Amino acid sequence: FSEHAEGSSSNKYFEVFNPSDADVSLSNYAFVNCSNGCDDWEYTNSFAEGAVVAAGSTYTVCHSSFAGDLSLCDETRTLYHNGDDAQGLMHISGDILDVVGAIGDDPGSGWEAAGVANATKDHTLVRKSTVTSGSGYNWGFSAGTNAGDSEWIVLDNNDWSYLGYHFLEDSETQLII
């Protein structure tokens, strides 16, 4: 995940980033979620047929009632995640590539990230430019304990400033879809 937003009402989306120099078909991947705490993933969702993350680009799935610029969304659908619902990116082999939140007990309103309480609720999380791969199941490592050791930058509610592109530390240009 390069970005994850859980804003007011239906203002929800997530974005995946492909840092490689080859296009990646999303037919071999799914996004999974767990609602209000669970022992395993409850819902497995396929990406749209033919979905591809172009080399050096992003692919964004937005809620169909998203109030932002829908032209920046590659796919729209009903997204049910809230701040206390774990989200995962999974390969069809069952390997989890990345998570926002964690399987297990309900965290209450949301999980902490970068030292911000309930950062996964009513915030937008943007992956730092130095991170080029997911953290597997390790939300604790990814979330960190403060702004310095977290892989995430926590933006305010309904702040979609980075939607549709992602920066890499060693890149002199922004990657725009």
mmCIF file of C-alpha atoms in Angstrom:
data_model
loop_
_atom_site.group_PDB
_atom_site.id
_atom_site.type_symbol
_atom_site.label_atom_id
_atom_site.label_comp_id
_atom_site.label_asym_id
_atom_site.label_seq_id
_atom_site.Cartn_x
_atom_site.Cartn_y
_atom_site.Cartn_z
ATOM 1 C CA PHE A 1 0.000 0.000 0.000
ATOM 2 C CA SER A 2 1.253 3.472 -0.792
ATOM 3 C CA GLU A 3 -1.793 5.290 0.556
ATOM 4 C CA HIS A 4 -4.831 4.475 2.684
ATOM 5 C CA ALA A 5 -7.693 6.847 3.477
ATOM 6 C CA GLU A 6 -10.592 6.432 5.868
ATOM 7 C CA GLY A 7 -12.306 9.787 5.898
ATOM 8 C CA SER A 8 -15.732 11.134 6.645
ATOM 9 C CA SER A 9 -18.762 9.281 5.286
ATOM 10 C CA SER A 10 -17.810 7.319 2.137
ATOM 11 C CA ASN A 11 -14.488 9.084 1.582
ATOM 12 C CA LYS A 12 -12.391 5.927 1.536
ATOM 13 C CA TYR A 13 -9.725 4.640 -0.819
ATOM 14 C CA PHE A 14 -6.496 2.722 -0.951
ATOM 15 C CA GLU A 15 -3.649 2.924 -3.389
ATOM 16 C CA VAL A 16 -0.978 0.397 -4.353
ATOM 17 C CA PHE A 17 2.331 1.399 -5.906
ATOM 18 C CA ASN A 18 4.486 -0.543 -8.360
ATOM 19 C CA PRO A 19 8.123 0.557 -7.927
ATOM 20 C CA SER A 20 9.375 -1.894 -10.575
ATOM 21 C CA ASP A 21 10.102 -1.284 -14.248
ATOM 22 C CA ALA A 22 7.469 -3.827 -15.394
ATOM 23 C CA ASP A 23 3.683 -3.645 -15.398
ATOM 24 C CA VAL A 24 1.986 -5.904 -12.810
ATOM 25 C CA SER A 25 -1.356 -7.572 -13.462
ATOM 26 C CA LEU A 26 -3.560 -7.508 -10.387
ATOM 27 C CA SER A 27 -5.283 -10.751 -11.428
ATOM 28 C CA ASN A 28 -2.888 -12.570 -9.081
ATOM 29 C CA TYR A 29 -3.679 -10.318 -6.126
ATOM 30 C CA ALA A 30 -6.616 -9.571 -3.835
ATOM 31 C CA PHE A 31 -7.374 -7.100 -1.112
ATOM 32 C CA VAL A 32 -8.651 -8.599 2.091
ATOM 33 C CA ASN A 33 -10.185 -7.184 5.220
ATOM 34 C CA CYS A 34 -11.214 -8.033 8.730
ATOM 35 C CA SER A 35 -14.041 -6.124 10.372
ATOM 36 C CA ASN A 36 -13.840 -5.008 14.030
ATOM 37 C CA GLY A 37 -11.305 -7.624 15.067
ATOM 38 C CA CYS A 38 -11.079 -11.230 13.877
ATOM 39 C CA ASP A 39 -8.801 -14.259 13.886
ATOM 40 C CA ASP A 40 -8.417 -14.434 10.089
ATOM 41 C CA TRP A 41 -9.374 -12.446 7.008
ATOM 42 C CA GLU A 42 -13.153 -12.325 6.645
ATOM 43 C CA TYR A 43 -13.480 -10.893 3.146
ATOM 44 C CA THR A 44 -11.409 -11.485 0.016
ATOM 45 C CA ASN A 45 -11.944 -9.083 -2.867
ATOM 46 C CA SER A 46 -10.634 -9.342 -6.417
ATOM 47 C CA PHE A 47 -9.499 -6.315 -8.345
ATOM 48 C CA ALA A 48 -11.451 -5.350 -11.474
ATOM 49 C CA GLU A 49 -10.947 -7.620 -14.469
ATOM 50 C CA GLY A 50 -7.887 -6.531 -16.442
ATOM 51 C CA ALA A 51 -6.543 -4.332 -13.608
ATOM 52 C CA VAL A 52 -2.843 -3.513 -14.038
ATOM 53 C CA VAL A 53 -0.442 -1.346 -12.046
ATOM 54 C CA ALA A 54 1.826 0.217 -14.637
ATOM 55 C CA ALA A 55 5.562 0.275 -14.009
ATOM 56 C CA GLY A 56 6.437 3.119 -11.641
ATOM 57 C CA SER A 57 2.800 4.016 -11.117
ATOM 58 C CA THR A 58 -0.125 3.596 -8.754
ATOM 59 C CA TYR A 59 -3.503 1.862 -8.856
ATOM 60 C CA THR A 60 -6.250 3.350 -6.691
ATOM 61 C CA VAL A 61 -9.511 1.777 -5.535
ATOM 62 C CA CYS A 62 -12.005 4.372 -4.296
ATOM 63 C CA HIS A 63 -15.425 4.103 -2.728
ATOM 64 C CA SER A 64 -18.035 4.754 -5.421
ATOM 65 C CA SER A 65 -19.355 7.770 -3.439
ATOM 66 C CA PHE A 66 -15.882 9.262 -2.852
ATOM 67 C CA ALA A 67 -16.111 13.082 -2.775
ATOM 68 C CA GLY A 68 -12.637 13.611 -4.221
ATOM 69 C CA ASP A 69 -11.595 13.609 -7.867
ATOM 70 C CA LEU A 70 -12.927 10.266 -9.137
ATOM 71 C CA SER A 71 -10.854 10.636 -12.315
ATOM 72 C CA LEU A 72 -7.822 9.791 -10.145
ATOM 73 C CA CYS A 73 -9.401 6.455 -9.194
ATOM 74 C CA ASP A 74 -8.653 3.411 -11.345
ATOM 75 C CA GLU A 75 -11.555 1.479 -9.876
ATOM 76 C CA THR A 76 -14.616 2.373 -7.830
ATOM 77 C CA ARG A 77 -16.714 0.080 -5.663
ATOM 78 C CA THR A 78 -18.297 -0.001 -2.245
ATOM 79 C CA LEU A 79 -15.516 -0.055 0.347
ATOM 80 C CA TYR A 80 -16.610 -0.948 3.851
ATOM 81 C CA HIS A 81 -13.438 -0.354 5.839
ATOM 82 C CA ASN A 82 -13.450 1.845 8.900
ATOM 83 C CA GLY A 83 -10.576 2.815 11.181
ATOM 84 C CA ASP A 84 -10.779 -0.419 13.172
ATOM 85 C CA ASP A 85 -10.944 -2.747 10.152
ATOM 86 C CA ALA A 86 -7.676 -4.397 9.136
ATOM 87 C CA GLN A 87 -6.825 -4.249 5.426
ATOM 88 C CA GLY A 88 -4.402 -6.468 3.576
ATOM 89 C CA LEU A 89 -2.880 -6.904 0.140
ATOM 90 C CA MET A 90 -2.565 -10.604 -0.672
ATOM 91 C CA HIS A 91 -1.029 -12.663 -3.467
ATOM 92 C CA ILE A 92 -3.276 -15.543 -4.629
ATOM 93 C CA SER A 93 -0.767 -17.933 -3.044
ATOM 94 C CA GLY A 94 -2.071 -16.646 0.302
ATOM 95 C CA ASP A 95 1.038 -14.587 1.092
ATOM 96 C CA ILE A 96 0.197 -11.241 2.680
ATOM 97 C CA LEU A 97 2.324 -8.511 1.115
ATOM 98 C CA ASP A 98 1.180 -5.601 3.231
ATOM 99 C CA VAL A 99 -1.326 -4.577 5.905
ATOM 100 C CA VAL A 100 -2.937 -1.539 7.434
ATOM 101 C CA GLY A 101 -4.006 -2.584 10.917
ATOM 102 C CA ALA A 102 -3.706 -6.094 12.347
ATOM 103 C CA ILE A 103 -5.584 -9.353 12.651
ATOM 104 C CA GLY A 104 -6.722 -9.962 16.224
ATOM 105 C CA ASP A 105 -8.644 -7.993 18.799
ATOM 106 C CA ASP A 106 -10.677 -4.937 17.821
ATOM 107 C CA PRO A 107 -8.389 -1.933 18.476
ATOM 108 C CA GLY A 108 -11.285 0.354 19.410
ATOM 109 C CA SER A 109 -11.614 3.272 16.989
ATOM 110 C CA GLY A 110 -8.380 2.646 15.076
ATOM 111 C CA TRP A 111 -4.689 1.777 15.172
ATOM 112 C CA GLU A 112 -1.892 4.136 16.065
ATOM 113 C CA ALA A 113 0.683 5.073 13.411
ATOM 114 C CA ALA A 114 3.597 7.501 13.587
ATOM 115 C CA GLY A 115 2.649 8.277 17.197
ATOM 116 C CA VAL A 116 -0.855 9.470 16.184
ATOM 117 C CA ALA A 117 -3.654 7.816 18.160
ATOM 118 C CA ASN A 118 -6.379 6.297 15.953
ATOM 119 C CA ALA A 119 -4.391 7.201 12.828
ATOM 120 C CA THR A 120 -6.309 4.669 10.730
ATOM 121 C CA LYS A 121 -9.598 6.439 11.530
ATOM 122 C CA ASP A 122 -10.507 9.753 9.914
ATOM 123 C CA HIS A 123 -7.021 10.207 8.455
ATOM 124 C CA THR A 124 -5.106 9.572 5.261
ATOM 125 C CA LEU A 125 -1.922 7.533 5.571
ATOM 126 C CA VAL A 126 0.765 8.097 2.937
ATOM 127 C CA ARG A 127 3.753 5.749 2.728
ATOM 128 C CA LYS A 128 7.087 7.497 3.077
ATOM 129 C CA SER A 129 9.109 7.805 -0.111
ATOM 130 C CA THR A 130 11.892 5.618 1.282
ATOM 131 C CA VAL A 131 9.631 2.547 1.539
ATOM 132 C CA THR A 132 9.615 0.402 -1.594
ATOM 133 C CA SER A 133 7.876 -2.761 -0.384
ATOM 134 C CA GLY A 134 5.131 -3.868 1.960
ATOM 135 C CA SER A 135 5.729 -5.078 5.492
ATOM 136 C CA GLY A 136 3.860 -8.381 5.246
ATOM 137 C CA TYR A 137 1.832 -8.944 8.406
ATOM 138 C CA ASN A 138 4.037 -6.615 10.469
ATOM 139 C CA TRP A 139 1.779 -3.602 11.088
ATOM 140 C CA GLY A 140 3.675 -2.755 14.290
ATOM 141 C CA PHE A 141 6.929 -2.279 12.371
ATOM 142 C CA SER A 142 5.206 -0.355 9.579
ATOM 143 C CA ALA A 143 3.214 1.876 11.970
ATOM 144 C CA GLY A 144 6.202 2.655 14.175
ATOM 145 C CA THR A 145 5.940 4.519 17.452
ATOM 146 C CA ASN A 146 6.646 8.068 16.274
ATOM 147 C CA ALA A 147 6.982 10.128 13.074
ATOM 148 C CA GLY A 148 10.660 9.169 12.761
ATOM 149 C CA ASP A 149 10.390 5.383 12.857
ATOM 150 C CA SER A 150 7.030 4.996 11.117
ATOM 151 C CA GLU A 151 6.758 4.083 7.428
ATOM 152 C CA TRP A 152 3.733 6.385 7.226
ATOM 153 C CA ILE A 153 2.935 10.086 7.170
ATOM 154 C CA VAL A 154 -0.447 10.770 8.800
ATOM 155 C CA LEU A 155 -2.510 13.473 7.090
ATOM 156 C CA ASP A 156 -5.702 15.098 8.331
ATOM 157 C CA ASN A 157 -9.198 13.823 7.631
ATOM 158 C CA ASN A 158 -10.187 14.108 3.944
ATOM 159 C CA ASP A 159 -6.703 15.256 2.855
ATOM 160 C CA TRP A 160 -6.141 13.593 -0.534
ATOM 161 C CA SER A 161 -3.145 15.701 -1.590
ATOM 162 C CA TYR A 162 -1.142 12.718 -2.858
ATOM 163 C CA LEU A 163 -3.937 10.711 -4.493
ATOM 164 C CA GLY A 164 -2.853 9.349 -7.877
ATOM 165 C CA TYR A 165 0.911 9.555 -7.529
ATOM 166 C CA HIS A 166 3.736 8.435 -5.290
ATOM 167 C CA PHE A 167 7.285 9.700 -4.784
ATOM 168 C CA LEU A 168 10.379 7.581 -4.383
ATOM 169 C CA GLU A 169 13.361 8.893 -2.436
ATOM 170 C CA ASP A 170 15.803 8.251 -5.276
ATOM 171 C CA SER A 171 13.510 9.637 -7.960
ATOM 172 C CA GLU A 172 13.788 13.203 -9.144
ATOM 173 C CA THR A 173 10.313 13.167 -10.623
ATOM 174 C CA GLN A 174 6.953 12.364 -9.143
ATOM 175 C CA LEU A 175 5.275 9.316 -10.551
ATOM 176 C CA ILE A 176 1.893 10.329 -11.882
ATOM 177 C CA ILE A 177 -0.777 8.003 -13.225
#
